[in-house]
């Protein structure tokens, strides 16, 4: 089975690198391109190898999964959302962030671009998310400065996209509401306690859980 690990457009492939090495997974690089829905979908689709695919999306990457599923030329055996935002079930996904958050982000824009994501938080907070300094520096070095319009996009949701078996792996308390919504949709939902970037803290546990969920979900397709 081919795993494709999709990172948040606010970060880069380093945010999945330790897990990707354990799964021999593809990690399409989204950090060096305009973060438009179409461009992201094309890059993810192009990264998939031969045979059935298990898509794994972290954080904001969850919003793009319906369009990726709809565009994938090979069978998507499962789709796993990891501490991720949930797309709409039907109709376009709007409001990647709440209006109040968008207003605060607008105040941070310089020359049309937002500062790197980790600078939005005090240094100690990010160090808590990623305690290993070498990994932390690698993640920080890849961060793009994204345009504000990234958050204003209307992302397509092809009808029936979630006929693909879907699962949700929650790390942090912040994504408990999203996990509850996934459960309401009838998805396989599991909890691996940790912070938002737990895949960088305990990659073996995350990889093992993804294998188990991928196996269980692909058996439903």
C-alpha positions as MATLAB code, in Angstrom:
seq = 'XXXXXXXXXXXXXXXXXXXXXXXXXXXXXXXXXXXXXXXXXXXXXXXXXXXXXXXXXXXXXXXXXXXXXXXXXXXXXXXXXXXXXXXXXXXXXXXXXXXXXXXXXXXXXXXXXXXXXXXXXXXXXXXXXXXXXXXXXXXXXXXXXXXXXXXXXXXXXXXXXXXXXXXXXXXXXXXXXXXXXXXXXXXXXXXXXXXXXXXXXXXXXXXXXXXXXXXXXXXXX';
ca = [
       0.000    0.000    0.000;
       1.325    3.470   -0.898;
       1.119    6.084    1.840;
       1.051    9.744    0.832;
       1.600   12.065    3.791;
       0.323   15.591    3.176;
       1.721   18.356    5.346;
       0.055   21.630    6.234;
       0.810   24.314    3.615;
       2.075   26.404    6.541;
       4.946   23.952    7.080;
       7.041   21.689    4.859;
       7.921   18.021    4.307;
      10.147   17.995    7.411;
       6.966   17.967    9.500;
       6.316   14.411    8.242;
       9.889   13.250    7.573;
      10.421   10.874   10.554;
       7.123    9.063    9.930;
       7.690    9.014    6.167;
      11.001    7.209    6.681;
       9.269    4.505    8.723;
       6.445    4.053    6.213;
       8.525    4.543    3.064;
       5.887    7.136    2.241;
       5.746    9.957   -0.281;
       5.608   13.488    1.123;
       4.746   15.979   -1.628;
       6.521   19.297   -1.055;
       3.926   22.061   -0.863;
       6.059   24.758    0.733;
       7.771   26.043   -2.433;
       4.639   26.730   -4.478;
       1.622   29.036   -4.319;
      -0.777   27.511   -1.773;
      -3.784   27.436   -4.112;
      -6.161   24.511   -3.917;
      -5.553   23.483   -7.519;
      -1.764   23.565   -7.234;
      -1.806   21.582   -3.984;
      -4.133   18.941   -5.414;
      -1.986   18.542   -8.536;
       1.203   18.155   -6.497;
      -0.333   15.558   -4.162;
      -1.810   13.549   -7.033;
       1.507   13.590   -8.895;
       3.326   12.197   -5.846;
       1.250    9.021   -5.580;
       2.952    5.842   -6.737;
       1.420    2.866   -8.481;
      -1.374    0.907   -6.873;
      -3.871    1.840   -4.145;
      -3.136    4.932   -2.073;
      -3.702    5.783    1.576;
      -3.886    9.547    1.974;
      -2.847   11.026    5.319;
      -3.463   14.729    5.948;
      -2.191   16.790    8.875;
      -3.665   20.054   10.138;
      -4.861   22.450    7.385;
      -4.119   19.816    4.731;
      -7.407   18.189    5.681;
      -9.317   20.839    3.744;
      -7.787   19.687    0.453;
      -8.547   15.984    0.745;
     -11.928   15.942   -1.038;
     -10.425   17.462   -4.189;
      -7.400   15.143   -3.966;
      -9.673   12.103   -3.675;
     -11.716   13.347   -6.641;
      -8.616   13.908   -8.795;
      -6.654   10.769   -7.896;
      -6.371    8.507  -10.972;
      -5.825    5.380   -8.867;
      -7.884    3.864   -6.079;
      -7.813    5.679   -2.765;
      -8.006    2.836   -0.264;
      -8.368    5.128    2.749;
      -8.074    8.713    3.894;
      -6.786    9.483    7.392;
      -6.997   12.936    8.963;
      -4.340   13.522   11.647;
      -5.067   16.319   14.123;
      -6.587   17.937   11.076;
      -9.323   20.312   10.019;
     -12.363   18.643    8.478;
     -13.642   19.672    5.044;
     -17.310   20.072    4.279;
     -19.232   16.948    3.330;
     -20.876   18.714    0.392;
     -20.457   22.055   -1.325;
     -17.270   24.123   -1.186;
     -15.284   24.378    2.014;
     -15.171   28.019    3.076;
     -13.668   29.724    6.084;
     -10.333   27.949    6.545;
     -10.159   30.092    9.670;
     -12.878   31.857   11.631;
     -13.570   35.497   10.665;
     -12.070   36.801   13.905;
      -8.850   34.893   13.320;
      -8.721   36.152    9.739;
      -8.905   39.717   11.029;
      -5.987   39.101   13.376;
      -3.963   37.514   10.580;
      -4.657   40.495    8.339;
      -2.827   42.673   10.860;
       0.293   40.497   10.476;
       0.584   40.828    6.690;
       3.776   42.466    5.372;
       4.142   42.997    1.614;
       1.141   40.767    1.045;
       2.560   37.827    3.001;
       2.146   36.416    6.479;
       5.217   35.724    8.616;
       6.292   32.078    9.129;
       3.824   30.121   11.243;
       6.145   29.420   14.174;
       6.716   33.145   14.681;
       3.023   33.482   15.497;
       3.752   31.738   18.814;
       6.216   32.468   21.633;
       9.426   30.487   21.199;
       8.791   28.394   24.296;
       5.448   27.233   22.924;
       6.961   25.862   19.726;
       9.770   24.226   21.701;
       7.077   22.382   23.653;
       5.558   21.123   20.399;
       8.910   19.948   19.022;
      11.424   19.398   21.842;
      14.274   18.122   19.635;
      16.215   21.234   18.552;
      17.563   19.689   15.329;
      14.107   18.648   14.165;
      12.697   21.978   15.270;
      15.229   23.912   13.206;
      14.538   21.747   10.155;
      10.809   22.451   10.438;
      11.362   26.164   10.976;
      13.726   26.426    8.000;
      11.092   25.111    5.571;
       8.232   27.372    6.552;
       6.894   29.477    3.711;
       5.446   32.934    4.023;
       1.974   32.443    2.641;
      -0.386   35.078    1.229;
      -3.517   35.992    3.148;
      -5.660   34.779    0.241;
      -4.743   31.217    1.251;
      -7.290   31.593    4.053;
      -9.928   33.127    1.802;
     -10.130   30.302   -0.739;
     -13.274   28.337   -1.557;
     -12.123   24.750   -1.836;
     -14.105   22.299   -3.984;
     -15.773   19.267   -2.413;
     -16.665   16.676   -5.071;
     -19.917   14.862   -4.357;
     -19.396   11.478   -2.736;
     -15.737   12.030   -1.888;
     -16.204   10.487    1.572;
     -17.431    7.209    0.122;
     -13.741    6.425    0.551;
     -13.199    4.882    4.021;
     -12.086    7.708    6.301;
     -10.478    7.843    9.711;
      -9.402   10.484   12.198;
      -6.337   10.292   14.444;
      -6.400   12.967   17.115;
      -3.374   14.127   19.066;
      -4.292   17.368   20.830;
      -7.252   18.660   22.814;
      -7.668   21.489   20.296;
      -8.869   19.007   17.671;
     -11.298   17.156   19.934;
     -14.305   18.880   18.261;
     -13.083   17.790   14.810;
     -12.630   14.229   16.075;
     -16.175   14.318   17.472;
     -17.489   15.463   14.085;
     -15.598   12.638   12.402;
     -17.201   10.176   14.799;
     -20.625   11.618   13.959;
     -19.835   10.926   10.286;
     -19.240    7.278   11.132;
     -15.479    7.406   10.654;
     -12.912    5.329   12.508;
     -11.639    7.666   15.256;
      -8.615    7.067   17.463;
      -6.686    9.144   20.002;
      -2.918    9.171   20.468;
      -2.331   11.734   23.240;
       0.170   14.420   22.368;
       0.589   17.916   20.982;
      -0.234   19.067   17.457;
       3.107   17.949   15.994;
       3.259   14.637   17.841;
       4.461   12.920   14.653;
       7.800   14.646   15.305;
       7.890   13.595   18.963;
       6.982    9.901   18.682;
       7.131    8.969   14.988;
       7.150    5.220   15.671;
       3.884    5.342   17.605;
       2.304    7.507   14.909;
       3.537    5.266   12.092;
       2.265    2.153   13.864;
      -1.128    3.752   14.396;
      -1.338    4.822   10.751;
      -0.512    1.298    9.618;
      -3.205   -0.144   11.862;
      -5.808    2.411   10.785;
      -4.857    2.109    7.128;
      -5.198   -1.667    7.288;
      -8.573   -1.480    9.038;
      -9.944    1.185    6.691;
      -8.682   -0.318    3.451;
     -10.433   -3.532    4.395;
     -13.718   -1.637    4.196;
     -13.223   -0.434    0.622;
];
